[in-house]
PDB file of C-alpha atoms in Angstrom:
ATOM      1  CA  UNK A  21     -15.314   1.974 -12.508  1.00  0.00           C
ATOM      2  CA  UNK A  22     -14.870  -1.796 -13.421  1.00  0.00           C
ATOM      3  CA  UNK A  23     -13.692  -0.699 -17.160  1.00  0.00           C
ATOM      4  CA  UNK A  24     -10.934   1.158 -15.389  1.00  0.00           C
ATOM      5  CA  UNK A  25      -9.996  -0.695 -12.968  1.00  0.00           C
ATOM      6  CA  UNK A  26      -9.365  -3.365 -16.168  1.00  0.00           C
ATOM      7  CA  UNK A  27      -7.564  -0.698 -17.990  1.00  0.00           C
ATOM      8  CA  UNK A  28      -5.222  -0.417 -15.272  1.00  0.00           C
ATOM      9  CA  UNK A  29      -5.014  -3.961 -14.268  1.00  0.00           C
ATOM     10  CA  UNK A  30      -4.217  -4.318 -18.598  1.00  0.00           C
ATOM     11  CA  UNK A  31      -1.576  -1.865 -17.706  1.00  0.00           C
ATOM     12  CA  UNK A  32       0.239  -3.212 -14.877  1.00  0.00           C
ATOM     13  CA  UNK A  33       0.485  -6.426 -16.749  1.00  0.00           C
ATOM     14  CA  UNK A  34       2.506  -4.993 -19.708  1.00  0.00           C
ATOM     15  CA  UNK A  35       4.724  -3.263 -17.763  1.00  0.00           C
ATOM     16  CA  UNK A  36       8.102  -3.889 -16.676  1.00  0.00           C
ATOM     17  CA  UNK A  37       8.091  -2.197 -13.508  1.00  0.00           C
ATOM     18  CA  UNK A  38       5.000  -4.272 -11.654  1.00  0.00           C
ATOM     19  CA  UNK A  39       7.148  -7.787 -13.205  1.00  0.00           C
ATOM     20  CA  UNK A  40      10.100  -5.961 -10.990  1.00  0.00           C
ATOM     21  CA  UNK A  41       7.674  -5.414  -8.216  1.00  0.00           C
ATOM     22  CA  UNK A  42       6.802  -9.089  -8.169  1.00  0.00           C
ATOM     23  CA  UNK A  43       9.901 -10.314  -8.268  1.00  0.00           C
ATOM     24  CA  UNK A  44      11.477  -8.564  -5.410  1.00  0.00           C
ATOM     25  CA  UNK A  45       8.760  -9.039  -3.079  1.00  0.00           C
ATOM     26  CA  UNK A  46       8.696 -12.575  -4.137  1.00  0.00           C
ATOM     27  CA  UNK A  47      12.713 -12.850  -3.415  1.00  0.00           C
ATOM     28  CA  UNK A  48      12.533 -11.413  -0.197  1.00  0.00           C
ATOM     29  CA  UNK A  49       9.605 -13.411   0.952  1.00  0.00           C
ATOM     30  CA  UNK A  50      10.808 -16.739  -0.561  1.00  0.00           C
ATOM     31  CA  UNK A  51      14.622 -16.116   1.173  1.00  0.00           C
ATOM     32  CA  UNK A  52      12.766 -15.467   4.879  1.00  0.00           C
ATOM     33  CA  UNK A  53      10.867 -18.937   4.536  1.00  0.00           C
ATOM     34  CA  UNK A  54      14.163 -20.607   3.721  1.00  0.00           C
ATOM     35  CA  UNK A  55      15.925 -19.052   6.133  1.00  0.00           C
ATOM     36  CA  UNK A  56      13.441 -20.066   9.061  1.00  0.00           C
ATOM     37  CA  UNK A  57      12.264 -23.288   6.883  1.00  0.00           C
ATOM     38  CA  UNK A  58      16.099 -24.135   7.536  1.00  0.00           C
ATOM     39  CA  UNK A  59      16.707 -23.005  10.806  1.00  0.00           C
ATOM     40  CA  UNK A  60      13.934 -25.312  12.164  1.00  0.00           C
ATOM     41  CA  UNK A  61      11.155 -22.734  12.812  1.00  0.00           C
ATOM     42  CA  UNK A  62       7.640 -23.978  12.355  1.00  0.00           C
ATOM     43  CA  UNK A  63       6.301 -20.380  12.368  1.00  0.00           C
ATOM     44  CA  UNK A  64       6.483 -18.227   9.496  1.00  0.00           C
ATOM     45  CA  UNK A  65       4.745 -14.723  10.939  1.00  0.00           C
ATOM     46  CA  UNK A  66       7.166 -11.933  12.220  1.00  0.00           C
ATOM     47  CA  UNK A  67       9.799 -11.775   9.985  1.00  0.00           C
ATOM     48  CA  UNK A  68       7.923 -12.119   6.402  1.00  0.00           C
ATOM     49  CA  UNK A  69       5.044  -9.624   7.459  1.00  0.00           C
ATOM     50  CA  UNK A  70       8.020  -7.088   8.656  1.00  0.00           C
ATOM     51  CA  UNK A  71      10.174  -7.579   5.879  1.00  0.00           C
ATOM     52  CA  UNK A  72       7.659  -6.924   2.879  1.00  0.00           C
ATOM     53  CA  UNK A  73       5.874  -4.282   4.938  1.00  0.00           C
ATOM     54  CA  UNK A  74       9.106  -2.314   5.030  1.00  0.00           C
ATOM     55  CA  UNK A  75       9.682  -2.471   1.381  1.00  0.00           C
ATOM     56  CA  UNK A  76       6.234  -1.223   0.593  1.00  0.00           C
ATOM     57  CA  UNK A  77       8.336   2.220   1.446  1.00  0.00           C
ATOM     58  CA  UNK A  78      10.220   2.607  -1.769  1.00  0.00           C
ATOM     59  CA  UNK A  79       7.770  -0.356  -3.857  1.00  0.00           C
ATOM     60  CA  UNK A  80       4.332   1.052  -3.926  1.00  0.00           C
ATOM     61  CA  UNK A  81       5.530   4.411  -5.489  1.00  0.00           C
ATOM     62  CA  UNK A  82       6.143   2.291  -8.297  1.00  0.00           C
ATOM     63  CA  UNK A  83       3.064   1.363  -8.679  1.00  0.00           C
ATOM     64  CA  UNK A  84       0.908   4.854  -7.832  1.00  0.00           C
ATOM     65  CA  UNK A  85       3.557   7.021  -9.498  1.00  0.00           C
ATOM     66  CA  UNK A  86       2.205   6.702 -13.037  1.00  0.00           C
ATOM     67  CA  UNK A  87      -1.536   6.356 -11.732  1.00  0.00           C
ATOM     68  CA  UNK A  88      -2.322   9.598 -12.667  1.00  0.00           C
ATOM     69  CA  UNK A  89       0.863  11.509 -13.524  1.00  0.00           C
ATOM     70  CA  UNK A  90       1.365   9.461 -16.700  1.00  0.00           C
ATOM     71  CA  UNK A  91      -2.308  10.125 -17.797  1.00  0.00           C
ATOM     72  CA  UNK A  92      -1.732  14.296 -17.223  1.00  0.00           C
ATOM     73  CA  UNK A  93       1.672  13.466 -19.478  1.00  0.00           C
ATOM     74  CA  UNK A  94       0.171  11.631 -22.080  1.00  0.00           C
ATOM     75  CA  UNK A  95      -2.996  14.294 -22.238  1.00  0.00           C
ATOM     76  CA  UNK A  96      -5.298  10.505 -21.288  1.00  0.00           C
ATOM     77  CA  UNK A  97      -6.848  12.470 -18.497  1.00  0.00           C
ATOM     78  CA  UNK A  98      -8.538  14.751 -20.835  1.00  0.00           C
ATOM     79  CA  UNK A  99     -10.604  11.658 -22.578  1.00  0.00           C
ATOM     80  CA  UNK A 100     -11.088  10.046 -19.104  1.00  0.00           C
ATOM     81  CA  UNK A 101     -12.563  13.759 -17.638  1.00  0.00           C
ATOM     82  CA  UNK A 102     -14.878  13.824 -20.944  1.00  0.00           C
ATOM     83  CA  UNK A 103     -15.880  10.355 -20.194  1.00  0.00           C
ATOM     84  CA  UNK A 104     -19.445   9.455 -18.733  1.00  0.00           C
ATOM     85  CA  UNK A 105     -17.825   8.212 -15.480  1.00  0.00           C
ATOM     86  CA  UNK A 106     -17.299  10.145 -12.742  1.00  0.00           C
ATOM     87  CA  UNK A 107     -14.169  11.258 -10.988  1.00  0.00           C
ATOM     88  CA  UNK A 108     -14.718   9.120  -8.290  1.00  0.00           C
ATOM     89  CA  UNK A 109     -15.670   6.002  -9.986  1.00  0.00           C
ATOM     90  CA  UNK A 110     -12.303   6.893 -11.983  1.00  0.00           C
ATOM     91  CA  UNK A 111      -9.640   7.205  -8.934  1.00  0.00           C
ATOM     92  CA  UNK A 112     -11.150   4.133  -7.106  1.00  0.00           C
ATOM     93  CA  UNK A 113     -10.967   2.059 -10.098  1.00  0.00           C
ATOM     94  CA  UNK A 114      -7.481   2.958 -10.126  1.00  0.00           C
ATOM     95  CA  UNK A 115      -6.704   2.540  -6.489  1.00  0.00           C
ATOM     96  CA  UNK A 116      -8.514  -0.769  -6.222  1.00  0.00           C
ATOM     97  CA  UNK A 117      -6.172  -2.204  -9.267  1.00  0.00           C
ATOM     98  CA  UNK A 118      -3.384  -1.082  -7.385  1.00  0.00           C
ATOM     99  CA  UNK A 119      -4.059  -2.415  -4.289  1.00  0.00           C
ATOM    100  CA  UNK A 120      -4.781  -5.671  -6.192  1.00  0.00           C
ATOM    101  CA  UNK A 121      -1.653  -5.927  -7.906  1.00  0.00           C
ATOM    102  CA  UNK A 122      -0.156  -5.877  -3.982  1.00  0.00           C
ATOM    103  CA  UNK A 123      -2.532  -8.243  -2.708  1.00  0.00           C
ATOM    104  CA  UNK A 124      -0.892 -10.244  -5.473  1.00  0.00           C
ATOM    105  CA  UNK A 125       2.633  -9.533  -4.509  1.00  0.00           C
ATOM    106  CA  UNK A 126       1.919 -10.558  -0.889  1.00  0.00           C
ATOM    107  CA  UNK A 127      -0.044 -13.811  -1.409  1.00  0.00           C
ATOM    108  CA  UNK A 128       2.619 -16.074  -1.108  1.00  0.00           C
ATOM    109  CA  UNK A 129       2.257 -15.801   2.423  1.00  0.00           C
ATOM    110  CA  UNK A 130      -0.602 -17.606   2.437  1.00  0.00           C
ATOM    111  CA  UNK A 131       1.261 -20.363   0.792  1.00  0.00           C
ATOM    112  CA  UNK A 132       4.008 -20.538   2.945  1.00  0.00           C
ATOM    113  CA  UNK A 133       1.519 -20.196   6.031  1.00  0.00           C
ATOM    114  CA  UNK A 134      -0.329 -23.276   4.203  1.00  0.00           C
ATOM    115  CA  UNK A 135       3.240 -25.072   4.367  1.00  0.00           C
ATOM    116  CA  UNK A 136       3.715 -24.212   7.830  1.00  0.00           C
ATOM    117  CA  UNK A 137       0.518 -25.411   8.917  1.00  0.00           C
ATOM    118  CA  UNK A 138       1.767 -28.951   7.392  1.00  0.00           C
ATOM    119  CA  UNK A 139       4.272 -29.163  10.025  1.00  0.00           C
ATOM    120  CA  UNK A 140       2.872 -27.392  12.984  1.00  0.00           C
ATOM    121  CA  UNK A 141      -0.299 -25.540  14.717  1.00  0.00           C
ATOM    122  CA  UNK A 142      -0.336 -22.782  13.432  1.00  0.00           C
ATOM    123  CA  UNK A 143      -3.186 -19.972  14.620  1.00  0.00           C
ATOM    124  CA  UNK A 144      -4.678 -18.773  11.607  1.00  0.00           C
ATOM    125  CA  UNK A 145      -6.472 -15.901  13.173  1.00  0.00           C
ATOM    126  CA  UNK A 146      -3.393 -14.179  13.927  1.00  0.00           C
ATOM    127  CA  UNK A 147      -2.506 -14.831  10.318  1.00  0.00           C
ATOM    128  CA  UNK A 148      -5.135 -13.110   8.880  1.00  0.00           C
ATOM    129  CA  UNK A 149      -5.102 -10.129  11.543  1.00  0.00           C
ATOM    130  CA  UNK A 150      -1.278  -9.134  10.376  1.00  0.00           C
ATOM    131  CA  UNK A 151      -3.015  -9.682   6.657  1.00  0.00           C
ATOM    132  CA  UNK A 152      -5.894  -7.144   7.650  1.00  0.00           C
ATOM    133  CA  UNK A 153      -2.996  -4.838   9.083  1.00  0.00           C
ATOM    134  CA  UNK A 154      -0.786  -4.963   5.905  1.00  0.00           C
ATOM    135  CA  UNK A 155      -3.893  -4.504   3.331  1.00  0.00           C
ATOM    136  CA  UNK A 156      -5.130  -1.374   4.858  1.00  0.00           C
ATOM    137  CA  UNK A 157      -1.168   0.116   5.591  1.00  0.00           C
ATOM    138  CA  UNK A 158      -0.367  -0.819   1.899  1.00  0.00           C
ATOM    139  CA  UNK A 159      -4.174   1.191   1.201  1.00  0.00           C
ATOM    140  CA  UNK A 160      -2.942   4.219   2.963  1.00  0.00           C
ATOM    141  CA  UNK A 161      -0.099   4.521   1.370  1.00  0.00           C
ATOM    142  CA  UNK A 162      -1.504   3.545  -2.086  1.00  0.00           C
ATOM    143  CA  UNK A 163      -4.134   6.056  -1.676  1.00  0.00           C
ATOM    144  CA  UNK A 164      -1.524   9.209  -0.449  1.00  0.00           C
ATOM    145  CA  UNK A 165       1.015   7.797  -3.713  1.00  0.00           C
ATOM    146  CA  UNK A 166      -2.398   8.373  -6.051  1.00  0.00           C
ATOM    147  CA  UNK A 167      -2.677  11.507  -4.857  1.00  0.00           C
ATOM    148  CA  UNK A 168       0.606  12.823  -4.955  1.00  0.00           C
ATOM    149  CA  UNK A 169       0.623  11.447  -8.628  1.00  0.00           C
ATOM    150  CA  UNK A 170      -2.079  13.872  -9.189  1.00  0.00           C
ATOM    151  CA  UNK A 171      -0.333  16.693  -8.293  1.00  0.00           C
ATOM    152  CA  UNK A 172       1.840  16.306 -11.168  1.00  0.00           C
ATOM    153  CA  UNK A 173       3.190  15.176 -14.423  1.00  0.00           C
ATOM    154  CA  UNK A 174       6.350  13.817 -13.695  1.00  0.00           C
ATOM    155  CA  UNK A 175       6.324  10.067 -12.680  1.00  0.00           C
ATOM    156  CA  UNK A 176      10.234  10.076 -11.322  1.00  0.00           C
ATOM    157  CA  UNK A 177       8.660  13.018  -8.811  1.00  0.00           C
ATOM    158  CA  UNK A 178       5.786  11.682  -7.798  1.00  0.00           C
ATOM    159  CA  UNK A 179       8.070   8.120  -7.031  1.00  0.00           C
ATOM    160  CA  UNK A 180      10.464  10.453  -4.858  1.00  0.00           C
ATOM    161  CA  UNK A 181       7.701  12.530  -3.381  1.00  0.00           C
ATOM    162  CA  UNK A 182       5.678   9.354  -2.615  1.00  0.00           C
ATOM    163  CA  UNK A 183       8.327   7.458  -0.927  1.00  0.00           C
ATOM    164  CA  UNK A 184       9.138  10.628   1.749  1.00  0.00           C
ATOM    165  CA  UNK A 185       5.145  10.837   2.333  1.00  0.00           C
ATOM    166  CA  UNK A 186       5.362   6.745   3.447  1.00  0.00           C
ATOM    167  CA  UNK A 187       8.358   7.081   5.613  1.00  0.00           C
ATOM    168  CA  UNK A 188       7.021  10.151   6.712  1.00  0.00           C
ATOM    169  CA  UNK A 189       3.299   8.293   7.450  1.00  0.00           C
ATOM    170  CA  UNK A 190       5.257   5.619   9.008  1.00  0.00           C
ATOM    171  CA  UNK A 191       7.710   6.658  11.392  1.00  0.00           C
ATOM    172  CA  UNK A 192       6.107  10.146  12.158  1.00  0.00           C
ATOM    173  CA  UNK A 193       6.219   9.186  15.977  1.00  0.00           C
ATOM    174  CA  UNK A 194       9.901   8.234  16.012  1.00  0.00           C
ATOM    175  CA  UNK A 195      11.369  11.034  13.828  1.00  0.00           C
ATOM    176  CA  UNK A 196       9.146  13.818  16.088  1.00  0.00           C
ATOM    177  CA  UNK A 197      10.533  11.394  19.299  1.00  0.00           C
ATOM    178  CA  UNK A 198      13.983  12.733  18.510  1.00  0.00           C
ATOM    179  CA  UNK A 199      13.175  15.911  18.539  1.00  0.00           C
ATOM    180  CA  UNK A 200      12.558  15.955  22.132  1.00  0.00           C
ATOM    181  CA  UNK A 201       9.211  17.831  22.147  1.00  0.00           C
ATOM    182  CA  UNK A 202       7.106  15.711  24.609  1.00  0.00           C
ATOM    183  CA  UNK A 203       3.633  17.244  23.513  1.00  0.00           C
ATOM    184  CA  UNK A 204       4.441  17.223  19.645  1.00  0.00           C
ATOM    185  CA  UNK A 205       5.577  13.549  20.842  1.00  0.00           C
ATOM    186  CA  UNK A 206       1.701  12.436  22.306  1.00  0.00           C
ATOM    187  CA  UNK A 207       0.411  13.625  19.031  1.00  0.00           C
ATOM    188  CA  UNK A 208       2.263  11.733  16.646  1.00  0.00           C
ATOM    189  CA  UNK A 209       1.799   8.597  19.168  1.00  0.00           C
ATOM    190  CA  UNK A 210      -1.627   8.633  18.303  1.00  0.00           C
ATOM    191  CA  UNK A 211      -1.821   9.446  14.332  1.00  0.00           C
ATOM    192  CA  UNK A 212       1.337   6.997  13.816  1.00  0.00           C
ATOM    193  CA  UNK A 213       0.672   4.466  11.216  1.00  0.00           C
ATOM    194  CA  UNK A 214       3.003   1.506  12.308  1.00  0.00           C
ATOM    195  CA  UNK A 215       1.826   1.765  16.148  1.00  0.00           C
ATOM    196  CA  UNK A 216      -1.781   0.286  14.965  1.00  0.00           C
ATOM    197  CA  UNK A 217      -0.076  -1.970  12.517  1.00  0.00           C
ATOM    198  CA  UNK A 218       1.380  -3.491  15.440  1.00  0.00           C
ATOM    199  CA  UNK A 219      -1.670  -3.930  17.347  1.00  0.00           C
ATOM    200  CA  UNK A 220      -2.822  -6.557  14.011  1.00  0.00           C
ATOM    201  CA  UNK A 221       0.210  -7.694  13.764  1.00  0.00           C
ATOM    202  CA  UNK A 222      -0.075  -8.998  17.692  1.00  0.00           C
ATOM    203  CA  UNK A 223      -3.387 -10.282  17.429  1.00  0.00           C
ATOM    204  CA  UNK A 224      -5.539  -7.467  18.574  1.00  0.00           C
ATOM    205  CA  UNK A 225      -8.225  -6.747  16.260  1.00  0.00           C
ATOM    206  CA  UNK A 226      -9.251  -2.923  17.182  1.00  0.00           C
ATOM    207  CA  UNK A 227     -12.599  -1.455  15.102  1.00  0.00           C
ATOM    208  CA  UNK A 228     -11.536   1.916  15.622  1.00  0.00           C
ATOM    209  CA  UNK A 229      -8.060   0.992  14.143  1.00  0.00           C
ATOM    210  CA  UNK A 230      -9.884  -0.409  11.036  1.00  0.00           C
ATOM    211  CA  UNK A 231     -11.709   3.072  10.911  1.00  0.00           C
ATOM    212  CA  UNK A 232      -8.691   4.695  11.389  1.00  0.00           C
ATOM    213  CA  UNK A 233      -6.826   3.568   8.501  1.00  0.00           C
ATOM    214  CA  UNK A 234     -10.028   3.834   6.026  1.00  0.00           C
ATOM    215  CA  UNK A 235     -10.394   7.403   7.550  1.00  0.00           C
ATOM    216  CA  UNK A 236      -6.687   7.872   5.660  1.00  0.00           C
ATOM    217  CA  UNK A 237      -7.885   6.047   2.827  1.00  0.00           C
ATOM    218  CA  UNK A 238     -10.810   8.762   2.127  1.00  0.00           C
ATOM    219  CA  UNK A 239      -9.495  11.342   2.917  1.00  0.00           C
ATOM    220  CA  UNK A 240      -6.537  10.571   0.289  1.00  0.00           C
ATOM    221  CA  UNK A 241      -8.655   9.624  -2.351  1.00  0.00           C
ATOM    222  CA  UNK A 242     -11.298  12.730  -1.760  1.00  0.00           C
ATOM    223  CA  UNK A 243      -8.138  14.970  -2.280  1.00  0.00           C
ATOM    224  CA  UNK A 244      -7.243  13.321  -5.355  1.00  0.00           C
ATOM    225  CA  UNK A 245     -10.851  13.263  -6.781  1.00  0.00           C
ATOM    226  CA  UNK A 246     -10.451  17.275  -5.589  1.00  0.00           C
ATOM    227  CA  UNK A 247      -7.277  17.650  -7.201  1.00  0.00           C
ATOM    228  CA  UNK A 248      -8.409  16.009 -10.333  1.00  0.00           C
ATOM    229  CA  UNK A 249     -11.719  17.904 -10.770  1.00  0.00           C
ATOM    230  CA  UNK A 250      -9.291  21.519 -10.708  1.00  0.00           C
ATOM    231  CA  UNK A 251      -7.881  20.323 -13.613  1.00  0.00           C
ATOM    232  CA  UNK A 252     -11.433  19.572 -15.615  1.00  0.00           C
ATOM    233  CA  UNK A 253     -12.930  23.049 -14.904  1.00  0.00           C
ATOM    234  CA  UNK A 254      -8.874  24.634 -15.694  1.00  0.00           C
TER     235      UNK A 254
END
């Protein structure tokens, strides 16, 4: 697993596409703290945690949609199925690079929290609470974009495909709401994504929210090991 997840760490960093990744979540993040940095607020939570969450929609298919697809393309898989590493060890050393390569994108929070702190109280459990929230949201949705780029060997598809799984993951509950169905409602209530994001996001640190995003997590990246496995006995 840990020469993988190096190969695809290697890979990230020689692409154009994560450099792009950066730099937009670094724009976005750096604008917020200017804006409130000028505006005289002395806490820097709400807005950058929304902000960057939101664009994990259409930015983290850039980052899963060549996990696998590109390998299937490029006839890579077949060397890494022949390989003495399991399947497993295979899809979580790519899912763990990928999740690093956000943890990356998202760290200048911590510096900007660190700058906050300079000027004002700042409560530093809260902090890391919304940064629990947004690692294992940004997990889900890594872990569903592997799997979709599993499925095929097109990397533009599994980009579109990806991003209509995460809004679909993430505002379940309000597109079903307009719908009008009360019971269909209830359900998606409780299986919505962003309505235990908000819970971390306020402070409220929930175990069975924590086992309810990892629950996603497996079962994402035990489909893909599935879906991957078809293709070696093919």
């Amino acid at each position: 697993m840990t020469a993988i997840y190096k190969r695809e760490m290697k890979s990230y960093f020689t692409s154009l596409i994560t450099y792009f990744f950066f730099a937009v979540f670094f724009a976005v993040q750096g604008l917020l703290f200017s804006y409130l940095y000028q505006n005289g607020s002395t806490t820097i939570f709400a807005i950058p945690f929304a902000y960057p969450l939101y664009l994990t929609i259409f930015l983290i298919p850039l980052l899963t949609m060549r996990t696998i697809s590109e390998d299937k393309r490029q006839k890579v898989d077949q060397v890494l199925l022949t390989a003495p590493v399991s399947v497993t060890a295979v899809i979580m050393g790519k899912f763990l690079a990928c999740l690093t390569v956000y943890a990356i994108a998202i760290s200048p929070l911590l510096i900007y929290q660190v700058v906050a702190a300079y000027f004002a109280t700042v409560n530093w459990l809260l902090f890391l609470y919304a940064i629990l929230g947004t690692m294992l949201l940004a997990a889900t949705l890594i872990a569903c974009g592997i799997f979709i780029s599993s499925l095929t060997e097109s990397t533009a598809l599994a980009a579109v495909l990806t991003v209509g799984a995460n809004i679909v993951l993430m505002f379940i509950d309000s597109i079903v709401s307009m719908s009008g169905v009360e019971w269909l409602s209830k359900i998606t209530n409780v299986i919505g994504l962003m309505d235990r994001y908000a819970a971390f996001a306020d402070g409220v640190f929930s175990i069975p929210d924590v086992i309810y995003y990892l629950s996603f997590i497996v079962v994402f990246l035990f489909l893909t090991v599935r879906s991957v496995e078809k293709r070696r006995w093919a």
